[in-house]
PDB file of C-alpha atoms in Angstrom:
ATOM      1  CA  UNK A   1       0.000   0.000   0.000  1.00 73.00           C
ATOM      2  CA  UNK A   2       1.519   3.323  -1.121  1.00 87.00           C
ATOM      3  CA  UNK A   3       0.379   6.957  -1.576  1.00 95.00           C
ATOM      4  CA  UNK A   4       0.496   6.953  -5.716  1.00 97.00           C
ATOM      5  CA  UNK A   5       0.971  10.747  -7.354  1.00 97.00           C
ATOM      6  CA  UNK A   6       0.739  11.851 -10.472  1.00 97.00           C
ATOM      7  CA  UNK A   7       0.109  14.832 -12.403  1.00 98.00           C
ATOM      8  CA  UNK A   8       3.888  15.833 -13.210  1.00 98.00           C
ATOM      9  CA  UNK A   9       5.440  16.685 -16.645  1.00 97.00           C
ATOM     10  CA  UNK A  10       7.520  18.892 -18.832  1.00 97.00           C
ATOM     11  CA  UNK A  11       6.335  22.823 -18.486  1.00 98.00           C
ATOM     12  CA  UNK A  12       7.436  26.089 -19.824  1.00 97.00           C
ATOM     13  CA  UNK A  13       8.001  29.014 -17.374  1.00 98.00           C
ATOM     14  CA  UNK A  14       5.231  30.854 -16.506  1.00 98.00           C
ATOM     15  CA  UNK A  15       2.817  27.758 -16.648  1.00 98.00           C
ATOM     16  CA  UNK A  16       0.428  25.432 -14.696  1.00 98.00           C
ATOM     17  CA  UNK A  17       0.179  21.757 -13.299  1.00 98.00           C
ATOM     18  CA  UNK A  18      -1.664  19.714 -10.936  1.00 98.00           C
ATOM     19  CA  UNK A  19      -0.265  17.277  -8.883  1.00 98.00           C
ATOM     20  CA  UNK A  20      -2.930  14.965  -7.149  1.00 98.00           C
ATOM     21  CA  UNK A  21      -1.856  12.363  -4.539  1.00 98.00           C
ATOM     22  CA  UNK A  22      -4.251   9.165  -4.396  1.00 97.00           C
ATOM     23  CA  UNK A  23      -4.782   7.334  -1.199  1.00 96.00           C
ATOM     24  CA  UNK A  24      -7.813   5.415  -2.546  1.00 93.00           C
ATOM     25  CA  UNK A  25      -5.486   2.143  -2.195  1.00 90.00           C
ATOM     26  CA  UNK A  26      -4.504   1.867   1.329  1.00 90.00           C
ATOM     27  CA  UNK A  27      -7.436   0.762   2.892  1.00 86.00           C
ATOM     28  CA  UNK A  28      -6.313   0.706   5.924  1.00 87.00           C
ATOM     29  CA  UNK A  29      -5.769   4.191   6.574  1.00 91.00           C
ATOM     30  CA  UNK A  30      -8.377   6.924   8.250  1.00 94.00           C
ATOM     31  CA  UNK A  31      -7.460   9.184   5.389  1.00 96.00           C
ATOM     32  CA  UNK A  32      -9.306  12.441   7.100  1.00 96.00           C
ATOM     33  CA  UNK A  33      -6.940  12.059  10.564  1.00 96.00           C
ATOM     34  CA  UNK A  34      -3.666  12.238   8.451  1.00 97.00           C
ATOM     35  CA  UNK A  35      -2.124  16.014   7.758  1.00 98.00           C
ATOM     36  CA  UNK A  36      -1.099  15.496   4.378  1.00 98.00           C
ATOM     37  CA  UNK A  37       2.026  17.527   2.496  1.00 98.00           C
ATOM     38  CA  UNK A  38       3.725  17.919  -0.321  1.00 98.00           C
ATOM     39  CA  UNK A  39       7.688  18.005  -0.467  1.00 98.00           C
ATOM     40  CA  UNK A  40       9.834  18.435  -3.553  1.00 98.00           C
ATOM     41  CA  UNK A  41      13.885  17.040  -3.898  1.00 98.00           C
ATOM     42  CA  UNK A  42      15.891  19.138  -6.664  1.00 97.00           C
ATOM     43  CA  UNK A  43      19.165  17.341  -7.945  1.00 93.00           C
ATOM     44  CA  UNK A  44      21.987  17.993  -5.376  1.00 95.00           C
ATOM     45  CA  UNK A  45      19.397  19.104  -3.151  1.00 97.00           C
ATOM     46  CA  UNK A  46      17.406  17.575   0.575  1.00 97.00           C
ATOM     47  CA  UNK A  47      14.036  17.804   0.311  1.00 98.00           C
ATOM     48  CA  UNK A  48      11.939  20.632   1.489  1.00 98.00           C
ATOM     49  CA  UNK A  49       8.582  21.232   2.378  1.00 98.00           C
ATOM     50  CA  UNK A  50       6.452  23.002  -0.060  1.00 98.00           C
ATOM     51  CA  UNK A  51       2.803  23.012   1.297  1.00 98.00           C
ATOM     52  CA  UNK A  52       0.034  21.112   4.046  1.00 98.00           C
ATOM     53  CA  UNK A  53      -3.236  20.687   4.473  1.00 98.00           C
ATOM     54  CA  UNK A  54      -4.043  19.219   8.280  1.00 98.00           C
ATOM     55  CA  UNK A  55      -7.226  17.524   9.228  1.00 97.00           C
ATOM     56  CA  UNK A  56      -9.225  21.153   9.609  1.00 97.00           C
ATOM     57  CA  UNK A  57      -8.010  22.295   5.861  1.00 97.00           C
ATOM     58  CA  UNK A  58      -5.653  24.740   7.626  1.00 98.00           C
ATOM     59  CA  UNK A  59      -2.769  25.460   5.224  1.00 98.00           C
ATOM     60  CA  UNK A  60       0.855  26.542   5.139  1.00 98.00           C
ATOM     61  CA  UNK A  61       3.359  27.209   2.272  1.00 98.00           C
ATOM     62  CA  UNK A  62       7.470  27.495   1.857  1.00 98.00           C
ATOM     63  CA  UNK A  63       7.791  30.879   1.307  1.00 98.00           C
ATOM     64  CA  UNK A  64       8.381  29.574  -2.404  1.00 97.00           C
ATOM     65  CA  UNK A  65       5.229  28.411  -2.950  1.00 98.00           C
ATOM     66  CA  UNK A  66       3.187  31.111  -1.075  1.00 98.00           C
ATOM     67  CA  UNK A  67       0.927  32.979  -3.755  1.00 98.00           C
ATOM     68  CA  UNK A  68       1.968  30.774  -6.619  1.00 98.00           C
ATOM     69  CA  UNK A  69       0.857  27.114  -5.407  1.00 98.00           C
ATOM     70  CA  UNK A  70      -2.992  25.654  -3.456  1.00 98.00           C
ATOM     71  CA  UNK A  71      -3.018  22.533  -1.663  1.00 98.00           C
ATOM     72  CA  UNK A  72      -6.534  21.173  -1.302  1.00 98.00           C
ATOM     73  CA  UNK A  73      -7.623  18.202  -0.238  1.00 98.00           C
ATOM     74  CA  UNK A  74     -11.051  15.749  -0.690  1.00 97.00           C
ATOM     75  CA  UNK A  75     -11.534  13.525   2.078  1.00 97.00           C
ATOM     76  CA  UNK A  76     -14.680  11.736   0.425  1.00 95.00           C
ATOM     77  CA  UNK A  77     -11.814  10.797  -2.449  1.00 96.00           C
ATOM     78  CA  UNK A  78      -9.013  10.623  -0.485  1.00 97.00           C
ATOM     79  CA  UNK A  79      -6.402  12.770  -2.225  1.00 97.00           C
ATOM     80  CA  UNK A  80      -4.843  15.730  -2.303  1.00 98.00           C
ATOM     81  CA  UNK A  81      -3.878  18.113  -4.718  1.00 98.00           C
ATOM     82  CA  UNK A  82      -1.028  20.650  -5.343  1.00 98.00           C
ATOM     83  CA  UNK A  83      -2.228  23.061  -8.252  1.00 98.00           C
ATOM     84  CA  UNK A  84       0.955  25.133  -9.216  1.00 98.00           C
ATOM     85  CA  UNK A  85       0.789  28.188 -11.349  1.00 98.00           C
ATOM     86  CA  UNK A  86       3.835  30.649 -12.560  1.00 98.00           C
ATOM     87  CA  UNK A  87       6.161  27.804 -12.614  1.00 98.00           C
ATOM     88  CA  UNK A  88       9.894  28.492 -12.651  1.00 97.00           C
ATOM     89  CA  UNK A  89      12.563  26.449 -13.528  1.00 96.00           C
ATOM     90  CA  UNK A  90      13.430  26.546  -9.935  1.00 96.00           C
ATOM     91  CA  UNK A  91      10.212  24.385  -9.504  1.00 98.00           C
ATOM     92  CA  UNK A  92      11.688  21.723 -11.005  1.00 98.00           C
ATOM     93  CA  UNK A  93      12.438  18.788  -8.568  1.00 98.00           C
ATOM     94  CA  UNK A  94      10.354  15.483  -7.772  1.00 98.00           C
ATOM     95  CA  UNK A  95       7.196  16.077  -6.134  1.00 98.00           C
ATOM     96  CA  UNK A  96       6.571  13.496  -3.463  1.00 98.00           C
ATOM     97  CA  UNK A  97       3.255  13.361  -1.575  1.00 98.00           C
ATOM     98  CA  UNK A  98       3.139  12.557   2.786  1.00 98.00           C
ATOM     99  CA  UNK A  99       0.084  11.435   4.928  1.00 97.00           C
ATOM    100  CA  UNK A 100       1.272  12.567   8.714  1.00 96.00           C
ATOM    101  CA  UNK A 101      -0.656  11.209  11.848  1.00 95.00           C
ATOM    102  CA  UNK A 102       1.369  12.533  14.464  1.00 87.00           C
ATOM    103  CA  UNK A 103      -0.721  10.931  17.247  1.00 90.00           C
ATOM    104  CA  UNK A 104       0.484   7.031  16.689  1.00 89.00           C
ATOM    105  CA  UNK A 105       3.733   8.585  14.871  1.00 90.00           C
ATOM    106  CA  UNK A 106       2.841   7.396  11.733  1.00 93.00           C
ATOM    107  CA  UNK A 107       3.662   8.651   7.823  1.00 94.00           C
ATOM    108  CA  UNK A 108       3.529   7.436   4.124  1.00 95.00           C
ATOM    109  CA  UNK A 109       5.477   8.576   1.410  1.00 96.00           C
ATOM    110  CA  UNK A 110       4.504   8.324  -2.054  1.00 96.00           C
ATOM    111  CA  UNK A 111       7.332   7.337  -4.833  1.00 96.00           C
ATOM    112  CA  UNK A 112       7.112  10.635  -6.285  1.00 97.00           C
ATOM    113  CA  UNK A 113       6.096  12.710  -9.619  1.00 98.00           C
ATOM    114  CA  UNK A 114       8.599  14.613 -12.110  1.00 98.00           C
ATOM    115  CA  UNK A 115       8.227  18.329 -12.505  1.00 98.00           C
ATOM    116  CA  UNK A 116      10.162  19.583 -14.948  1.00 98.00           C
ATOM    117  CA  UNK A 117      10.238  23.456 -15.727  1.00 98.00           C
ATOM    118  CA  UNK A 118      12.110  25.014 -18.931  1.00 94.00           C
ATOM    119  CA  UNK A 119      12.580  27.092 -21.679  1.00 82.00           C
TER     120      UNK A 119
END
């Protein structure tokens, strides 16, 4: 069982994409008690946080993201979603998706989507 994401791809500067992170397939998780995140690794780089959503919909952004990128989340579907606009080549990294429950210590990592800004 493993968060799945997808959505990533080849963009020009300036444009948009969607990440979505699909928890449909672990059953066994109470997806609405988990504080879910997105993280990003650049080549060379350690990964950093880039936005999360917790259990209330509160949210919080890298200063990076802040104005340019909305995490949302749908509990009924269990996923969440990164929509990223103005993309800049400095975007570009591998997107990875987390479910946090910090009560019973307890995360899931997804294996990660390609973002890939250029000119």
């Amino acid at each position: 069982e493993q968060l799945v994401e997808s959505g990533g791809g080849l963009v020009q500067p300036g444009g948009s994409l969607r990440l979505s992170c699909d928890a449909s397939g672990m059953t066994g998780m109470i997806f609405e008690l988990y504080i879910m995140s997105w993280y990003r690794q650049a080549p060379g780089k350690e990964r950093e946080l880039v936005a999360t959503i917790t259990t209330d919909t509160s949210t919080t952004y890298a200063d990076s993201a802040k104005g340019r990128f909305t995490i949302s989340r749908d509990n009924g579907r269990r996923m969440v979603s990164l929509e990223m606009n103005s993309l800049k080549p400095e975007d570009t990294a591998v997107y990875y998706c987390k479910a946090e429950r910090r009560d019973v210590w307890t995360d899931y990592w997804g294996q990660g989507t390609q973002v890939t800004v250029f000119s």
